[in-house]
């Protein structure tokens, strides 16, 4: 990607059929499905691609057993269908993940109730994955799990992904179909025109601002899709509509796998409020989540975990794995995401709010929000059916087509790589894996300690993946900032020359970016400061 060329195309490339606002999974999905119809599509993202909630999820591609428990059968069925499509078409990037649910004597839900729920889950997916394990079998999969009154556990199959890379993969597919996608370009205001035949005005484009240079310009489009996630109310309310989102924060911990070694995910019940909490293997580490509470902070600031949330998650771990004596010293990184949940308006407990997505047409502004990572394709298609009122060609969205084009046959040169690296590259970079290999310098095929990430991926990302700031590179193109302590500060000596060479940064620019990155890590991805926190129960609204 060449930013200068893309900006020139953005300014001079109209008229556009669709302007997608927001480069998270929802916007990426809409851009891909719209491009597939042959429409002229542009997507702008104010921060970085996946810079919002789509890089801060629990990274599950799942049907949502919890939603089934809430009676949301339609949502579960749709999610399971999409999960299986992604497993089939994005293998490696989306990978099967088995969950085990320990069952203890006298505890609820018991063996039989879980069997019924999992039976329905499997039936909706159309295949049996559930399996009963005795106590020894469960302990073998989760060493250190409390064996007190453990009678066994059910396991079942779901899937997981690298969420930010999934967004990038969808965007890359959209680009290959002709869509123009730009990060660090913000929609400042919507442009409206009076409609003689309709009451009021209709949205016909937006005033954009390049956040790197501060330059602003107008872009006209026949249809504007508001895929700004938890920020969706900002554009909607600018047209005079009432806000409808209830931002709910969920936070996670990442521990080294040797402190909490799991061969598969474990579902736990929090001792304080019986909310489901999980610990799962991800990228060679162990991910623990999540909380669910009202997020009352300014949405302009990146979210971070509070001390109460940290204590809450550690409490769940210590209760489930008492022998491991886990403490905050074991936490390598943390992150929080804010869910764009459409408020029921009933003021219910956060975990009881419905998680269905919403698609709205308000004066030609198509808002799509509240969806899951898993269901991005079906959500995008629904948004396009709505947008087809303004751009009829969008009605041609292929309801049965594949998510991704089938990959080309992998080049034989890739077989020279270690099998794990080869598979990783094919999964993440698809047809670009061979070009990535050609870009790599001889010593860049080695992986960075405690990660599966090769140095070559950093060079490739700087050169071809629209990296503007250091956090784009370390938190989303790669996940080094999550996988390594202090955001990967130890990498600086080798990282600096590579980044300066590829991005043409002076020493001052590097220093500015490094300082900014470290401040971001300290604020939003590390342990929270040890100050009194007045939220006592993170499961309840603050
Ligand atoms: C804690 C947590 C865990 C989750 N776990 C899972 C999970 O395991 N599996 C699952 O399927 N789902 C999960 N979800 C749900 C899922 O992650 C989100 O619903 C999804 O990522 C939302 O995507 P989005 O594109 O709507 O929003 P976002 O990813 O937030 O994207 C919106 C984008 O719009 C941009 N934007 C905002 N304003 C503007 C503007 N004016 N101009 C241009 N761009 C703008 C933002 O910068 C942002 O990047 C989880 C959510 C949370 C909070």
Coordinates of C-alpha atoms and ligand atoms in Angstrom, one line a residue:
X1 CA 0.0 0.0 0.0
X2 CA 1.3 3.5 -0.8
X3 CA -0.4 6.1 1.3
X4 CA 0.3 9.0 -1.0
X5 CA -1.1 7.2 -4.0
X6 CA -4.1 6.0 -2.0
X7 CA -4.8 9.5 -0.8
X8 CA -4.7 10.9 -4.3
X9 CA -7.1 8.1 -5.4
X10 CA -9.4 9.0 -2.5
X11 CA -9.5 12.7 -3.5
X12 CA -9.7 12.2 -7.3
X13 CA -11.3 8.8 -7.6
X14 CA -15.0 9.7 -7.3
X15 CA -17.9 9.4 -7.7
X16 CA -18.1 6.6 -5.1
X17 CA -21.0 4.3 -4.6
X18 CA -20.2 3.4 -1.0
X19 CA -18.2 5.2 1.7
X20 CA -17.6 2.8 4.6
X21 CA -16.7 4.6 7.8
X22 CA -14.7 2.4 10.2
X23 CA -12.0 -0.2 9.6
X24 CA -13.0 -2.7 12.2
X25 CA -14.4 -6.1 11.3
X26 CA -17.9 -4.7 10.6
X27 CA -16.5 -2.0 8.1
X28 CA -14.1 -4.5 6.6
X29 CA -16.9 -7.0 6.0
X30 CA -19.1 -4.4 4.4
X31 CA -16.3 -3.2 2.1
X32 CA -15.5 -6.7 1.0
X33 CA -19.1 -7.7 0.3
X34 CA -19.8 -4.4 -1.4
X35 CA -16.7 -4.6 -3.6
X36 CA -17.8 -8.1 -4.6
X37 CA -20.9 -6.6 -6.2
X38 CA -18.7 -4.4 -8.4
X39 CA -19.6 -1.3 -6.6
X40 CA -17.0 1.5 -6.2
X41 CA -16.1 1.3 -2.5
X42 CA -13.9 3.4 -0.2
X43 CA -13.3 2.7 3.4
X44 CA -11.7 5.2 5.9
X45 CA -10.5 4.4 9.4
X46 CA -9.8 7.2 11.8
X47 CA -7.1 5.4 13.7
X48 CA -5.7 2.1 12.5
X49 CA -7.3 -0.9 10.9
X50 CA -8.8 -2.9 13.8
X51 CA -7.7 -0.1 16.1
X52 CA -11.0 -0.2 17.9
X53 CA -12.7 -3.2 19.5
X54 CA -11.8 -5.6 16.7
X55 CA -8.2 -6.0 18.0
X56 CA -9.3 -6.2 21.6
X57 CA -11.8 -9.1 21.6
X58 CA -11.4 -12.5 23.3
X59 CA -10.4 -13.7 19.8
X60 CA -13.0 -16.4 19.7
X61 CA -14.8 -17.4 16.5
X62 CA -17.7 -19.1 18.2
X63 CA -21.4 -19.8 18.3
X64 CA -21.6 -18.4 21.8
X65 CA -22.7 -21.1 24.2
X66 CA -23.6 -18.3 26.6
X67 CA -26.1 -16.8 24.1
X68 CA -27.7 -20.2 23.7
X69 CA -28.1 -20.2 27.5
X70 CA -30.0 -16.9 27.1
X71 CA -32.3 -18.5 24.6
X72 CA -30.8 -16.7 21.6
X73 CA -31.1 -19.6 19.2
X74 CA -31.1 -17.6 16.0
X75 CA -27.9 -15.8 16.9
X76 CA -26.2 -19.0 18.0
X77 CA -27.2 -20.8 14.8
X78 CA -26.0 -18.0 12.6
X79 CA -22.7 -17.7 14.5
X80 CA -22.1 -21.5 14.3
X81 CA -22.7 -21.4 10.5
X82 CA -20.2 -18.5 10.1
X83 CA -17.7 -20.1 12.5
X84 CA -17.7 -23.2 10.3
X85 CA -17.4 -21.2 7.1
X86 CA -14.4 -19.4 8.5
X87 CA -12.8 -22.6 9.7
X88 CA -13.2 -24.0 6.2
X89 CA -12.0 -21.0 4.3
X90 CA -9.5 -19.2 6.6
X91 CA -7.9 -22.3 8.0
X92 CA -4.8 -21.5 10.1
X93 CA -6.0 -17.9 10.7
X94 CA -9.1 -19.3 12.2
X95 CA -8.3 -22.5 14.1
X96 CA -10.3 -25.1 16.0
X97 CA -10.3 -24.6 19.7
X98 CA -11.7 -27.2 22.1
X99 CA -13.3 -26.0 25.4
X100 CA -13.6 -28.1 28.5
X101 CA -16.2 -27.3 31.1
X102 CA -15.3 -28.9 34.4
X103 CA -18.2 -30.4 36.4
X104 CA -18.1 -30.7 40.2
X105 CA -20.2 -32.6 42.6
X106 CA -23.4 -30.7 43.4
X107 CA -22.4 -27.6 41.4
X108 CA -24.6 -26.1 38.8
X109 CA -25.0 -26.5 35.9
X110 CA -24.5 -30.2 36.4
X111 CA -23.4 -32.9 33.9
X112 CA -26.9 -33.5 32.6
X113 CA -27.9 -29.9 32.0
X114 CA -24.6 -29.2 30.3
X115 CA -25.1 -32.3 28.1
X116 CA -28.5 -30.9 27.0
X117 CA -27.1 -27.5 26.2
X118 CA -24.1 -28.9 24.3
X119 CA -26.4 -31.3 22.5
X120 CA -28.4 -28.4 21.2
X121 CA -25.2 -26.5 20.3
X122 CA -23.9 -29.4 18.3
X123 CA -27.3 -29.9 16.7
X124 CA -27.4 -26.3 15.5
X125 CA -23.9 -26.7 14.1
X126 CA -24.9 -30.0 12.4
X127 CA -22.2 -32.2 13.9
X128 CA -21.4 -33.8 17.2
X129 CA -18.3 -32.4 18.9
X130 CA -19.2 -32.9 22.6
X131 CA -17.3 -35.4 24.6
X132 CA -17.3 -36.4 28.3
X133 CA -14.0 -36.7 30.1
X134 CA -13.5 -38.2 33.6
X135 CA -11.7 -36.1 36.3
X136 CA -8.2 -37.4 35.3
X137 CA -8.9 -36.5 31.7
X138 CA -9.9 -33.0 32.6
X139 CA -6.9 -32.5 34.8
X140 CA -4.6 -33.7 32.0
X141 CA -5.9 -30.9 29.8
X142 CA -5.7 -28.3 32.6
X143 CA -2.9 -29.1 35.0
X144 CA -3.2 -27.3 38.3
X145 CA -7.0 -27.2 38.1
X146 CA -8.6 -27.7 41.5
X147 CA -9.5 -31.4 41.8
X148 CA -11.8 -30.9 44.8
X149 CA -15.2 -32.7 44.0
X150 CA -14.3 -32.7 40.3
X151 CA -16.2 -35.5 38.7
X152 CA -15.2 -34.8 35.1
X153 CA -16.1 -32.4 32.4
X154 CA -17.6 -31.9 28.9
X155 CA -15.6 -30.7 26.1
X156 CA -16.9 -29.3 22.8
X157 CA -15.4 -27.6 19.7
X158 CA -15.3 -23.9 18.9
X159 CA -12.6 -21.8 17.2
X160 CA -10.2 -18.8 17.7
X161 CA -8.4 -16.3 15.6
X162 CA -6.0 -13.4 15.6
X163 CA -8.7 -10.8 15.5
X164 CA -6.6 -7.9 14.0
X165 CA -5.1 -10.2 11.3
X166 CA -8.6 -11.4 10.4
X167 CA -9.6 -7.7 9.8
X168 CA -6.5 -7.2 7.7
X169 CA -7.2 -10.3 5.7
X170 CA -10.8 -9.2 5.0
X171 CA -9.5 -5.7 4.0
X172 CA -6.8 -7.2 1.8
X173 CA -9.5 -9.3 0.0
X174 CA -11.6 -6.1 -0.4
X175 CA -8.6 -4.3 -1.9
X176 CA -8.0 -7.1 -4.3
X177 CA -11.6 -6.6 -5.5
X178 CA -10.9 -2.9 -6.1
X179 CA -11.9 -1.3 -2.8
X180 CA -9.8 1.6 -1.6
X181 CA -9.0 1.4 2.1
X182 CA -7.2 4.0 4.2
X183 CA -6.3 4.2 7.8
X184 CA -5.7 7.4 9.8
X185 CA -8.4 9.2 7.8
X186 CA -11.4 10.3 9.9
X187 CA -14.9 11.3 9.0
X188 CA -15.3 14.7 10.6
X189 CA -18.8 15.6 9.5
X190 CA -21.5 14.1 7.3
X191 CA -22.5 16.0 4.1
X192 CA -26.2 16.2 3.5
X193 CA -28.3 17.4 0.6
X194 CA -32.0 18.3 0.7
X195 CA -34.3 15.7 -1.0
X196 CA -37.2 17.3 -2.8
X197 CA -39.3 14.2 -2.6
X198 CA -38.4 13.2 0.9
X199 CA -38.8 15.0 4.2
X200 CA -35.5 16.3 5.5
X201 CA -32.1 15.9 4.0
X202 CA -30.1 12.8 2.9
X203 CA -26.5 11.9 3.6
X204 CA -24.4 12.1 0.5
X205 CA -20.9 12.0 1.6
X206 CA -18.6 13.2 4.3
X207 CA -15.9 15.7 5.2
X208 CA -12.7 13.7 5.8
X209 CA -9.6 14.6 7.7
X210 CA -6.2 13.0 7.1
X211 CA -5.1 12.7 10.7
X212 CA -1.4 12.5 9.7
X213 CA -1.3 15.9 7.9
X214 CA -4.5 17.4 9.3
X215 CA -5.7 18.2 5.8
X216 CA -9.4 18.0 5.2
X217 CA -11.5 17.4 2.1
X218 CA -15.0 16.4 1.0
X219 CA -15.9 13.1 -0.5
X220 CA -19.3 12.4 -2.2
X221 CA -20.8 8.9 -2.1
X222 CA -24.2 7.6 -3.0
X223 CA -24.4 5.8 0.3
X224 CA -22.5 6.1 3.6
X225 CA -22.1 3.1 5.9
X226 CA -21.5 4.0 9.6
X227 CA -19.5 1.0 10.8
X228 CA -17.9 2.9 13.7
X229 CA -18.6 0.3 16.4
X230 CA -19.0 1.8 19.8
X231 CA -18.6 5.3 18.2
X232 CA -21.7 4.8 16.0
X233 CA -23.8 7.2 18.0
X234 CA -21.4 10.1 17.2
X235 CA -22.4 10.2 13.5
X236 CA -26.1 9.3 14.2
X237 CA -26.6 12.0 16.8
X238 CA -25.0 14.5 14.4
X239 CA -28.1 14.0 12.3
X240 CA -30.3 14.5 15.3
X241 CA -31.1 10.9 16.2
X242 CA -31.2 9.7 19.8
X243 CA -28.2 7.7 21.0
X244 CA -28.8 3.9 21.4
X245 CA -25.6 2.3 22.4
X246 CA -24.6 1.1 25.9
X247 CA -20.7 0.7 25.8
X248 CA -19.7 -2.3 27.9
X249 CA -16.1 -3.0 28.7
X250 CA -14.5 -6.4 28.8
X251 CA -10.9 -6.8 30.0
X252 CA -8.3 -9.6 29.5
X253 CA -5.1 -10.8 31.0
X254 CA -2.3 -12.6 29.1
X255 CA 0.0 -15.0 31.1
X256 CA 3.0 -17.0 29.8
X257 CA 1.9 -20.5 29.1
X258 CA 4.4 -22.0 31.5
X259 CA 2.6 -20.4 34.4
X260 CA -0.8 -21.6 33.2
X261 CA -0.3 -24.4 30.7
X262 CA -3.5 -25.4 28.9
X263 CA -3.8 -27.6 25.9
X264 CA -7.3 -26.3 25.3
X265 CA -9.7 -23.7 26.7
X266 CA -11.2 -24.0 30.1
X267 CA -14.6 -22.5 31.0
X268 CA -14.8 -21.4 34.6
X269 CA -17.5 -20.0 36.9
X270 CA -16.4 -17.0 38.8
X271 CA -16.8 -17.7 42.6
X272 CA -18.0 -14.1 43.3
X273 CA -21.0 -13.9 40.9
X274 CA -21.0 -17.2 38.9
X275 CA -20.3 -15.3 35.6
X276 CA -18.5 -17.4 33.0
X277 CA -14.8 -16.7 32.7
X278 CA -12.4 -18.6 30.5
X279 CA -8.7 -19.3 30.2
X280 CA -7.4 -20.4 26.8
X281 CA -4.2 -21.0 24.8
X282 CA -3.5 -18.2 22.3
X283 CA -0.4 -17.6 20.3
X284 CA 1.8 -19.6 22.7
X285 CA 0.5 -17.8 25.8
X286 CA -2.6 -18.1 28.0
X287 CA -5.4 -15.6 27.6
X288 CA -7.9 -15.0 30.4
X289 CA -11.2 -13.1 30.2
X290 CA -13.4 -11.4 30.6
X291 CA -15.2 -8.8 32.7
X292 CA -18.4 -7.1 31.5
X293 CA -19.2 -3.7 32.9
X294 CA -20.5 -0.3 31.9
X295 CA -17.7 1.8 30.3
X296 CA -18.2 5.3 31.4
X297 CA -14.9 6.8 30.3
X298 CA -14.6 9.1 27.4
X299 CA -14.6 7.0 24.2
X300 CA -11.9 9.3 22.7
X301 CA -9.4 7.6 25.1
X302 CA -8.2 4.0 24.6
X303 CA -9.7 1.7 27.3
X304 CA -7.6 -0.1 29.9
X305 CA -8.2 -2.6 32.7
X306 CA -8.9 -1.3 36.2
X307 CA -7.4 -2.7 39.3
X308 CA -10.8 -4.1 40.3
X309 CA -11.1 -6.0 37.0
X310 CA -7.5 -7.3 37.4
X311 CA -8.4 -8.5 40.9
X312 CA -11.6 -10.1 39.7
X313 CA -9.9 -12.1 36.9
X314 CA -7.0 -13.2 39.2
X315 CA -9.6 -14.2 41.8
X316 CA -11.2 -16.5 39.3
X317 CA -7.8 -18.0 38.4
X318 CA -6.7 -18.5 42.0
X319 CA -10.0 -20.2 42.8
X320 CA -9.8 -22.6 39.8
X321 CA -6.1 -23.2 39.9
X322 CA -5.1 -22.9 43.6
X323 CA -1.9 -25.0 43.3
X324 CA -0.4 -22.5 40.7
X325 CA -0.5 -19.5 43.1
X326 CA -1.0 -17.1 40.3
X327 CA -0.5 -13.5 41.0
X328 CA -0.3 -10.2 39.1
X329 CA 3.5 -10.8 38.8
X330 CA 2.6 -13.5 36.3
X331 CA 0.6 -11.1 34.0
X332 CA 2.5 -10.2 30.8
X333 CA 0.0 -7.9 29.4
X334 CA -3.7 -6.8 29.6
X335 CA -6.2 -5.3 27.2
X336 CA -9.7 -4.0 27.3
X337 CA -12.3 -3.8 24.5
X338 CA -15.6 -1.8 24.5
X339 CA -18.5 -3.7 23.1
X340 CA -21.0 -1.7 21.0
X341 CA -24.1 -3.2 22.6
X342 CA -27.4 -1.9 21.5
X343 CA -29.1 -0.9 24.7
X344 CA -32.4 -2.6 25.6
X345 CA -33.2 0.5 27.6
X346 CA -34.2 -1.7 30.5
X347 CA -31.1 -0.9 32.6
X348 CA -30.4 -4.6 33.1
X349 CA -27.2 -6.2 34.3
X350 CA -24.5 -5.8 31.5
X351 CA -24.2 -9.5 30.8
X352 CA -28.0 -9.7 30.2
X353 CA -28.0 -7.1 27.4
X354 CA -28.8 -8.7 24.0
X355 CA -25.7 -9.1 21.7
X356 CA -27.6 -9.0 18.4
X357 CA -26.3 -6.5 15.8
X358 CA -28.4 -3.7 14.5
X359 CA -28.7 -2.3 11.0
X360 CA -30.5 1.0 10.5
X361 CA -31.2 3.4 7.6
X362 CA -31.5 7.0 8.9
X363 CA -31.5 9.6 6.1
X364 CA -29.3 7.4 3.9
X365 CA -26.8 6.8 6.7
X366 CA -26.7 3.0 7.1
X367 CA -25.5 2.2 10.6
X368 CA -24.3 -1.3 11.3
X369 CA -23.2 -2.0 14.9
X370 CA -23.3 -4.4 17.8
X371 CA -22.2 -7.4 15.7
X372 CA -19.7 -10.1 16.6
X373 CA -16.3 -10.7 15.1
X374 CA -17.6 -14.2 14.1
X375 CA -20.7 -13.0 12.2
X376 CA -19.1 -10.2 10.1
X377 CA -20.1 -11.6 6.8
X378 CA -23.8 -12.1 7.5
X379 CA -24.0 -8.7 9.2
X380 CA -22.4 -7.1 6.2
X381 CA -24.8 -8.7 3.8
X382 CA -27.7 -7.4 5.9
X383 CA -26.2 -3.9 5.8
X384 CA -25.9 -4.1 2.1
X385 CA -29.5 -5.2 1.6
X386 CA -30.5 -2.1 3.5
X387 CA -28.0 0.1 1.5
X388 CA -29.5 -1.2 -1.7
X389 CA -32.3 1.3 -1.3
X390 CA -29.8 3.9 -2.2
X391 CA -27.4 1.9 -4.5
X392 CA -29.6 -0.8 -6.1
X393 CA -26.5 -2.7 -7.4
X394 CA -25.6 -3.6 -3.8
X395 CA -28.6 -5.9 -3.8
X396 CA -26.5 -8.2 -5.9
X397 CA -24.4 -9.2 -2.8
X398 CA -23.7 -12.9 -3.2
X399 CA -25.6 -14.6 -0.5
X400 CA -23.9 -18.0 -0.9
X401 CA -20.5 -17.1 -2.1
X402 CA -17.2 -17.8 -0.4
X403 CA -15.7 -15.4 2.2
X404 CA -12.2 -15.5 0.7
X405 CA -11.1 -16.5 -2.8
X406 CA -9.4 -19.9 -2.7
X407 CA -5.6 -19.5 -2.1
X408 CA -3.2 -20.0 -5.0
X409 CA -1.0 -23.1 -4.7
X410 CA 1.8 -22.2 -2.2
X411 CA 5.2 -21.6 -3.7
X412 CA 7.7 -24.5 -3.3
X413 CA 10.1 -21.9 -1.8
X414 CA 7.9 -21.7 1.3
X415 CA 8.8 -25.4 2.0
X416 CA 12.3 -24.2 3.0
X417 CA 10.7 -22.6 6.1
X418 CA 10.2 -24.4 9.4
X419 CA 6.7 -26.0 9.1
X420 CA 5.2 -23.8 11.8
X421 CA 6.4 -20.6 10.2
X422 CA 5.3 -21.7 6.7
X423 CA 1.8 -22.5 8.0
X424 CA 1.6 -19.2 9.9
X425 CA 2.5 -17.2 6.9
X426 CA 0.2 -19.0 4.5
X427 CA -2.6 -18.5 7.1
X428 CA -1.9 -14.8 7.7
X429 CA -0.6 -13.5 4.4
X430 CA -2.3 -15.9 2.0
X431 CA -1.0 -15.5 -1.5
X432 CA 1.5 -12.8 -0.3
X433 CA 3.5 -15.4 1.7
X434 CA 5.9 -16.0 -1.1
X435 CA 6.5 -12.3 -1.6
X436 CA 7.1 -12.0 2.2
X437 CA 9.8 -14.6 1.9
X438 CA 11.5 -12.7 -0.8
X439 CA 11.4 -9.5 1.2
X440 CA 13.1 -11.2 4.2
X441 CA 16.7 -10.7 4.9
X442 CA 18.7 -13.9 5.7
X443 CA 18.6 -13.5 9.5
X444 CA 15.0 -12.4 9.6
X445 CA 13.5 -15.9 9.3
X446 CA 14.2 -16.5 13.0
X447 CA 11.2 -16.1 15.3
X448 CA 11.3 -13.6 18.2
X449 CA 11.7 -15.4 21.5
X450 CA 8.4 -16.4 23.2
X451 CA 6.4 -15.8 20.0
X452 CA 5.9 -17.4 16.6
X453 CA 6.5 -14.1 14.9
X454 CA 9.5 -13.8 12.5
X455 CA 11.5 -10.6 12.1
X456 CA 10.6 -10.7 8.4
X457 CA 7.0 -10.0 9.3
X458 CA 7.9 -6.7 10.8
X459 CA 9.8 -5.6 7.6
X460 CA 6.9 -6.7 5.4
X461 CA 4.3 -4.9 7.6
X462 CA 6.3 -1.7 7.5
X463 CA 6.7 -1.9 3.7
X464 CA 3.3 -3.1 2.6
X465 CA 0.7 -3.0 5.4
X466 CA 0.0 0.7 5.9
X467 CA 1.9 1.1 9.2
X468 CA 1.8 4.8 10.3
X469 CA 2.5 4.6 14.0
X470 CA 4.6 2.1 16.0
X471 CA 1.5 0.7 17.7
X472 CA 0.0 -0.2 14.3
X473 CA 3.1 -2.5 13.9
X474 CA 3.4 -3.9 17.4
X475 CA -0.2 -4.2 18.5
X476 CA -2.1 -5.1 15.3
X477 CA 0.1 -6.1 12.3
X478 CA 2.0 -8.3 14.8
X479 CA 0.8 -8.9 18.4
X480 CA 4.2 -8.4 19.9
X481 CA 2.9 -5.7 22.2
X482 CA 0.5 -8.2 23.8
X483 CA 2.8 -11.3 23.8
X484 CA 5.9 -9.7 25.3
X485 CA 6.3 -8.0 28.7
X486 CA 6.4 -4.1 28.5
X487 CA 5.0 -4.2 25.0
X488 CA 8.2 -5.8 23.7
X489 CA 10.6 -3.0 25.0
X490 CA 13.5 -5.5 24.8
X491 CA 13.2 -5.5 21.0
X492 CA 14.0 -1.8 20.6
X493 CA 17.7 -2.2 19.7
X494 CA 16.9 -4.4 16.7
X495 CA 13.6 -2.9 15.9
X496 CA 14.8 0.7 15.6
X497 CA 17.1 0.3 12.6
X498 CA 14.5 -1.9 10.8
X499 CA 11.7 0.5 11.3
X500 CA 13.7 3.6 10.5
X501 CA 15.0 2.0 7.3
X502 CA 11.5 1.0 6.1
X503 CA 9.5 4.0 7.2
X504 CA 12.2 6.6 6.6
X505 CA 11.9 7.9 10.2
X506 CA 14.6 10.2 11.5
X507 CA 16.1 9.5 15.0
X508 CA 13.7 12.2 16.4
X509 CA 10.7 10.6 14.7
X510 CA 11.7 7.2 16.1
X511 CA 12.1 8.7 19.6
X512 CA 8.7 10.4 19.4
X513 CA 7.0 7.2 18.3
X514 CA 8.8 5.1 20.9
X515 CA 7.9 7.4 23.7
X516 CA 4.3 7.5 22.5
X517 CA 4.1 3.7 22.2
X518 CA 5.6 3.1 25.7
X519 CA 3.1 5.6 27.2
X520 CA 0.2 3.7 25.5
X521 CA 1.5 0.4 26.7
X522 CA 1.7 1.7 30.3
X523 CA -1.7 3.2 30.1
X524 CA -3.8 0.5 28.3
X525 CA -1.9 -2.8 28.0
X526 CA 0.0 -3.2 31.3
X527 CA -1.0 -3.8 34.9
X528 CA -3.1 -0.9 36.2
X529 CA -1.6 1.4 38.7
X530 CA -1.9 0.5 42.4
X531 CA -4.3 3.2 43.4
X532 CA -7.6 3.0 45.3
X533 CA -10.3 2.0 42.8
X534 CA -13.8 2.6 43.8
X535 CA -15.4 0.0 41.6
X536 CA -15.8 -3.0 43.9
X537 CA -17.6 -5.4 41.7
X538 CA -16.6 -5.4 38.1
X539 CA -19.4 -7.7 37.2
X540 CA -21.9 -4.9 38.0
X541 CA -22.4 -1.5 36.4
X542 CA -19.9 1.0 37.8
Ligands
LIG1 C1 -14.1 -7.7 25.6 C2 -14.7 -8.1 24.3 C3 -14.6 -9.5 23.8 C4 -15.1 -9.9 22.6 N1 -14.9 -11.1 22.2 C5 -15.4 -11.6 21.1 C6 -15.1 -12.9 20.6 O1 -14.4 -13.6 21.2 N2 -15.7 -13.3 19.4 C7 -16.5 -12.5 18.7 O2 -17.0 -12.9 17.7 N3 -16.8 -11.2 19.1 C8 -16.2 -10.7 20.3 N4 -16.5 -9.5 20.7 C9 -17.3 -8.6 19.9 C10 -16.5 -8.0 18.7 O3 -15.1 -7.9 19.0 C11 -17.0 -6.6 18.4 O4 -18.4 -6.6 18.3 C12 -16.5 -6.2 17.0 O5 -15.1 -6.2 17.0 C13 -17.0 -4.8 16.7 O6 -16.4 -4.5 15.4 P1 -16.8 -3.1 14.8 O7 -16.1 -3.1 13.5 O8 -18.3 -2.9 14.8 O9 -16.2 -2.0 15.7 P2 -14.6 -1.6 15.9 O10 -13.7 -2.7 15.8 O11 -14.5 -0.8 17.1 O12 -14.4 -0.7 14.6 C14 -15.0 0.6 14.5 C15 -13.9 1.5 13.9 O13 -14.5 2.7 13.5 C16 -13.5 3.7 13.7 N5 -14.1 5.0 13.7 C17 -14.8 5.6 14.7 N6 -15.2 6.8 14.4 C18 -14.7 7.1 13.1 C19 -14.8 8.2 12.3 N7 -15.4 9.3 12.6 N8 -14.1 8.1 11.1 C20 -13.5 7.0 10.7 N9 -13.4 5.9 11.5 C21 -14.0 5.9 12.7 C22 -12.8 3.3 14.9 O14 -11.5 3.9 15.0 C23 -12.8 1.8 14.9 O15 -11.6 1.3 14.4 C24 -15.9 -9.0 21.9 C25 -16.0 -7.7 22.3 C26 -15.5 -7.2 23.5 C27 -15.6 -5.8 23.9

